[in-house]
Tab-separated table of C-alpha atoms in Angstrom:
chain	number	residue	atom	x	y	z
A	1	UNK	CA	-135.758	-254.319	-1.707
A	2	UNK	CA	-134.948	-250.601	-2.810
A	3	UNK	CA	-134.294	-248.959	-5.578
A	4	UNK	CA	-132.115	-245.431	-5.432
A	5	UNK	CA	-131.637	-242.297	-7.611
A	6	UNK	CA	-129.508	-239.869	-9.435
A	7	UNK	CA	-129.851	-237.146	-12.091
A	8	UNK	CA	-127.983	-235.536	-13.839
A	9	UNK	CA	-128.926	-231.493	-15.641
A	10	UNK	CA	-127.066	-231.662	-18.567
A	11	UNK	CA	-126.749	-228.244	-20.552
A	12	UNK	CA	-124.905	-227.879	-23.918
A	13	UNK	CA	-123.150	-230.450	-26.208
A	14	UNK	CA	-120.366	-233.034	-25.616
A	15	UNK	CA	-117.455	-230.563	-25.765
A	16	UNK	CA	-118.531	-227.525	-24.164
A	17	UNK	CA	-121.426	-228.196	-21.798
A	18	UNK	CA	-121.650	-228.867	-18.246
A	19	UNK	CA	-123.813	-231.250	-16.059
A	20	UNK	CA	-124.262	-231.529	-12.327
A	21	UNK	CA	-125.192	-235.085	-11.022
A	22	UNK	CA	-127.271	-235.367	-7.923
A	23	UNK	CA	-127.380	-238.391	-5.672
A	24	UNK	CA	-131.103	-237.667	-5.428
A	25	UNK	CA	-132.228	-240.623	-2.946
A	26	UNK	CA	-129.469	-239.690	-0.356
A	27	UNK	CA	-129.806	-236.133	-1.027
A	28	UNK	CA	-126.050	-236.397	0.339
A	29	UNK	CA	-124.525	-234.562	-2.807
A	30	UNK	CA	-124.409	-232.937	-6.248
A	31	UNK	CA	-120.874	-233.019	-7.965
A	32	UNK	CA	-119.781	-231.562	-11.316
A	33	UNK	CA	-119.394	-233.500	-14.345
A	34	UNK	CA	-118.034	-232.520	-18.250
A	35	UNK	CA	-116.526	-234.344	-20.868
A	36	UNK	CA	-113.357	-232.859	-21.470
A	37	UNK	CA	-112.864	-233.617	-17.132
A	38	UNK	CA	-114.277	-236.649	-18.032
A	39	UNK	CA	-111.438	-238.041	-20.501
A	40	UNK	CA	-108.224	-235.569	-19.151
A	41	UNK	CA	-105.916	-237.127	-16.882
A	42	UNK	CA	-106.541	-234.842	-14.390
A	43	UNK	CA	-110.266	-234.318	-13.521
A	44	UNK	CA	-109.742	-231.085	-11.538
A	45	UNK	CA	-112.604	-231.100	-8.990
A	46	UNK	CA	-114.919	-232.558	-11.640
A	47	UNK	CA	-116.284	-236.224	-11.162
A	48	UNK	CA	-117.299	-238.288	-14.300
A	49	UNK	CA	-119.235	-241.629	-14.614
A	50	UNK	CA	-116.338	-244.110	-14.183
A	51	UNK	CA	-115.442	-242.389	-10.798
A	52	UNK	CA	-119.188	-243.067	-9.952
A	53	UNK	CA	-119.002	-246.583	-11.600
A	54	UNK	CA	-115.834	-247.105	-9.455
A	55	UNK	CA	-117.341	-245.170	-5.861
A	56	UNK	CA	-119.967	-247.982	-6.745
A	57	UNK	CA	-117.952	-250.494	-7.426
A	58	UNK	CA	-115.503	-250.438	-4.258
A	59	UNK	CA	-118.227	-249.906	-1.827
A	60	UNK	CA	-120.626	-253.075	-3.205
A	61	UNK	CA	-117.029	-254.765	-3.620
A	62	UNK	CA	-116.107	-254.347	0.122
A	63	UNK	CA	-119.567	-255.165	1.674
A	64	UNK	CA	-119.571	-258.345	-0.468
A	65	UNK	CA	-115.848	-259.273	0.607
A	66	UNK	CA	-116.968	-258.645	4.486
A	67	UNK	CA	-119.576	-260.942	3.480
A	68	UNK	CA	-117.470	-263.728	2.198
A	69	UNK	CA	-114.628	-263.774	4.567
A	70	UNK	CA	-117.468	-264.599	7.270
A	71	UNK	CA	-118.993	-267.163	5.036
A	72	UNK	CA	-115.285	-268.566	5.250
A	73	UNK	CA	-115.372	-268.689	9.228
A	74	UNK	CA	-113.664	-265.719	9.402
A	75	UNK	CA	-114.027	-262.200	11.433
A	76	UNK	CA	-113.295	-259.431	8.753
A	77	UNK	CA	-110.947	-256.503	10.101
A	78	UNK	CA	-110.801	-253.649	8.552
A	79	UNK	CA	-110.513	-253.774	4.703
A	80	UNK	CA	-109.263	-251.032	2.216
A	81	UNK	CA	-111.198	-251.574	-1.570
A	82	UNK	CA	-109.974	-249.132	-4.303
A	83	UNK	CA	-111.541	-249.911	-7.764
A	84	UNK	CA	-109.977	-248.325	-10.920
A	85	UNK	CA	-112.185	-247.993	-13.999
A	86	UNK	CA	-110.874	-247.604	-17.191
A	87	UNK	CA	-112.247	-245.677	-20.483
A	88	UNK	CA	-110.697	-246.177	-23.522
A	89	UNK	CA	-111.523	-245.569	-27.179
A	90	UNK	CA	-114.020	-248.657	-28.552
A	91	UNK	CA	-112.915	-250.541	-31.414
A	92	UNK	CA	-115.316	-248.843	-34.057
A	93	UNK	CA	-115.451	-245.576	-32.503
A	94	UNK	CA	-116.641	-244.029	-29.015
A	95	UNK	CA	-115.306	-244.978	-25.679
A	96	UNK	CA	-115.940	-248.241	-23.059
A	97	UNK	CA	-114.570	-248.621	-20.204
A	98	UNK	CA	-112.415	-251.764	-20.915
A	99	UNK	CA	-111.192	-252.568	-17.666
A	100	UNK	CA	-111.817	-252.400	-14.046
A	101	UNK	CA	-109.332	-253.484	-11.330
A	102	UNK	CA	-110.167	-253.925	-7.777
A	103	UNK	CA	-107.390	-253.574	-4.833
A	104	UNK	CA	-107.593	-255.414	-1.887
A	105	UNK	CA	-105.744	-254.683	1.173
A	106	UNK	CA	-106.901	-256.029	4.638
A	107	UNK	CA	-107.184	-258.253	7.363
A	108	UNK	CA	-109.155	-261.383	9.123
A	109	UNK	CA	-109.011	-263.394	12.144
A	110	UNK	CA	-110.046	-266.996	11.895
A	111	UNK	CA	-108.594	-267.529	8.210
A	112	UNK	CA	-105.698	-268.025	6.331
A	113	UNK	CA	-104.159	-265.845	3.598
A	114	UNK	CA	-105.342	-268.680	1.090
A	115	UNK	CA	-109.248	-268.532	2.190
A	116	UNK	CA	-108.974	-264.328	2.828
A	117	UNK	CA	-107.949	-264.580	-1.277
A	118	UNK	CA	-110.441	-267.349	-2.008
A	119	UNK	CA	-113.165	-265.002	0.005
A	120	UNK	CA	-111.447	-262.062	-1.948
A	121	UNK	CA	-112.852	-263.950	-5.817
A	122	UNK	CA	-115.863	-264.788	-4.437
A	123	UNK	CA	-117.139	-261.287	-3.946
A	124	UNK	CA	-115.482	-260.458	-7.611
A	125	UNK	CA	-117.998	-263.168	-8.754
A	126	UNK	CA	-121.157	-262.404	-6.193
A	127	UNK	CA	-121.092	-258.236	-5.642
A	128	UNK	CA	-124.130	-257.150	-7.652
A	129	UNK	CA	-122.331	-254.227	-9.347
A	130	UNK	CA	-118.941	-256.721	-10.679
A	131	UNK	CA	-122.734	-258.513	-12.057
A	132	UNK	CA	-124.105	-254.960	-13.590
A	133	UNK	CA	-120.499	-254.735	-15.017
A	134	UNK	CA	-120.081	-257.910	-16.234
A	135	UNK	CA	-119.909	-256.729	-19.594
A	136	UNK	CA	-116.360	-254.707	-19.083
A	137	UNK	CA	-114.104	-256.536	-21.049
A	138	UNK	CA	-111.558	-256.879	-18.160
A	139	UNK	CA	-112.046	-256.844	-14.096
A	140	UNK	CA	-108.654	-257.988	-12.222
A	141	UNK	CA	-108.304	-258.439	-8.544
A	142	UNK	CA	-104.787	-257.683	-6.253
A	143	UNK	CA	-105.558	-259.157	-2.622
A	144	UNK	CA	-102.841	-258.529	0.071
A	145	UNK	CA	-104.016	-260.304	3.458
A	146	UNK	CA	-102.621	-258.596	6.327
A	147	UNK	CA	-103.431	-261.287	8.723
């Protein structure tokens, strides 16, 4: 299959240096990223690697989901994924992102509201990045089926 890259040029320490990531195999951008962006509640123009983590995990969410609801007999419509990643402190010191939660909002022809949710946790379980994250302690799914 493929495999794709980014960098990242990181100059200066945790507090007070700055980093540019690169989405090298696209070559479709390069986007800002610090820690002190990185753990404020507003990231002012700066990105940080759960906004990447979560960019990654919407997108590989929704093509999994589109996936599903046509395994179910379905035709998907269109379908609105927003994935929210969490960093927190780590028990013992440094951060983890403890929790991820995926939103849901879209429609299907051909299926019900119970097999557009049942499609809905089967792409929680089968997207290859909710795999790669399988280690976050917490990933929680809201599913509202528009018809």
């Amino acid at each position: 299959m493929s495999t794709r890259t980014a960098r990242t040029a990181w100059n200066g320490d945790i507090q007070n240096g700055t980093g540019r990531v690169e989405l090298s195999s696209s070559g479709v951008g390069a986007f800002d990223v610090s820690f002190p962006r990185r753990t404020a509640d507003a990231a002012e123009g700066v990105t940080s690697p759960e906004e990447l983590i979560a960019a990654a995990h919407s997108s590989c969410y929704a093509m999994a989901f589109s996936l599903e609801v046509a395994n179910a007999g379905g035709t998907p419509g269109t379908t609105d994924v927003t994935a929210d990643v969490t960093l927190t402190p780590a028990a013992g010191g440094g951060l983890e992102i403890s929790k991820i939660h995926l939103t849901v909002v879209g429609s299907a022809e051909g299926i019900d509201a119970d097999a557009y949710r049942a499609a809905a946790e089967a792409a929680k379980a089968g997207c290859p990045v909710s795999k790669a994250l399988a280690g976050v302690g917490e990933i929680t799914l809201d599913v509202t089926f528009n018809g």
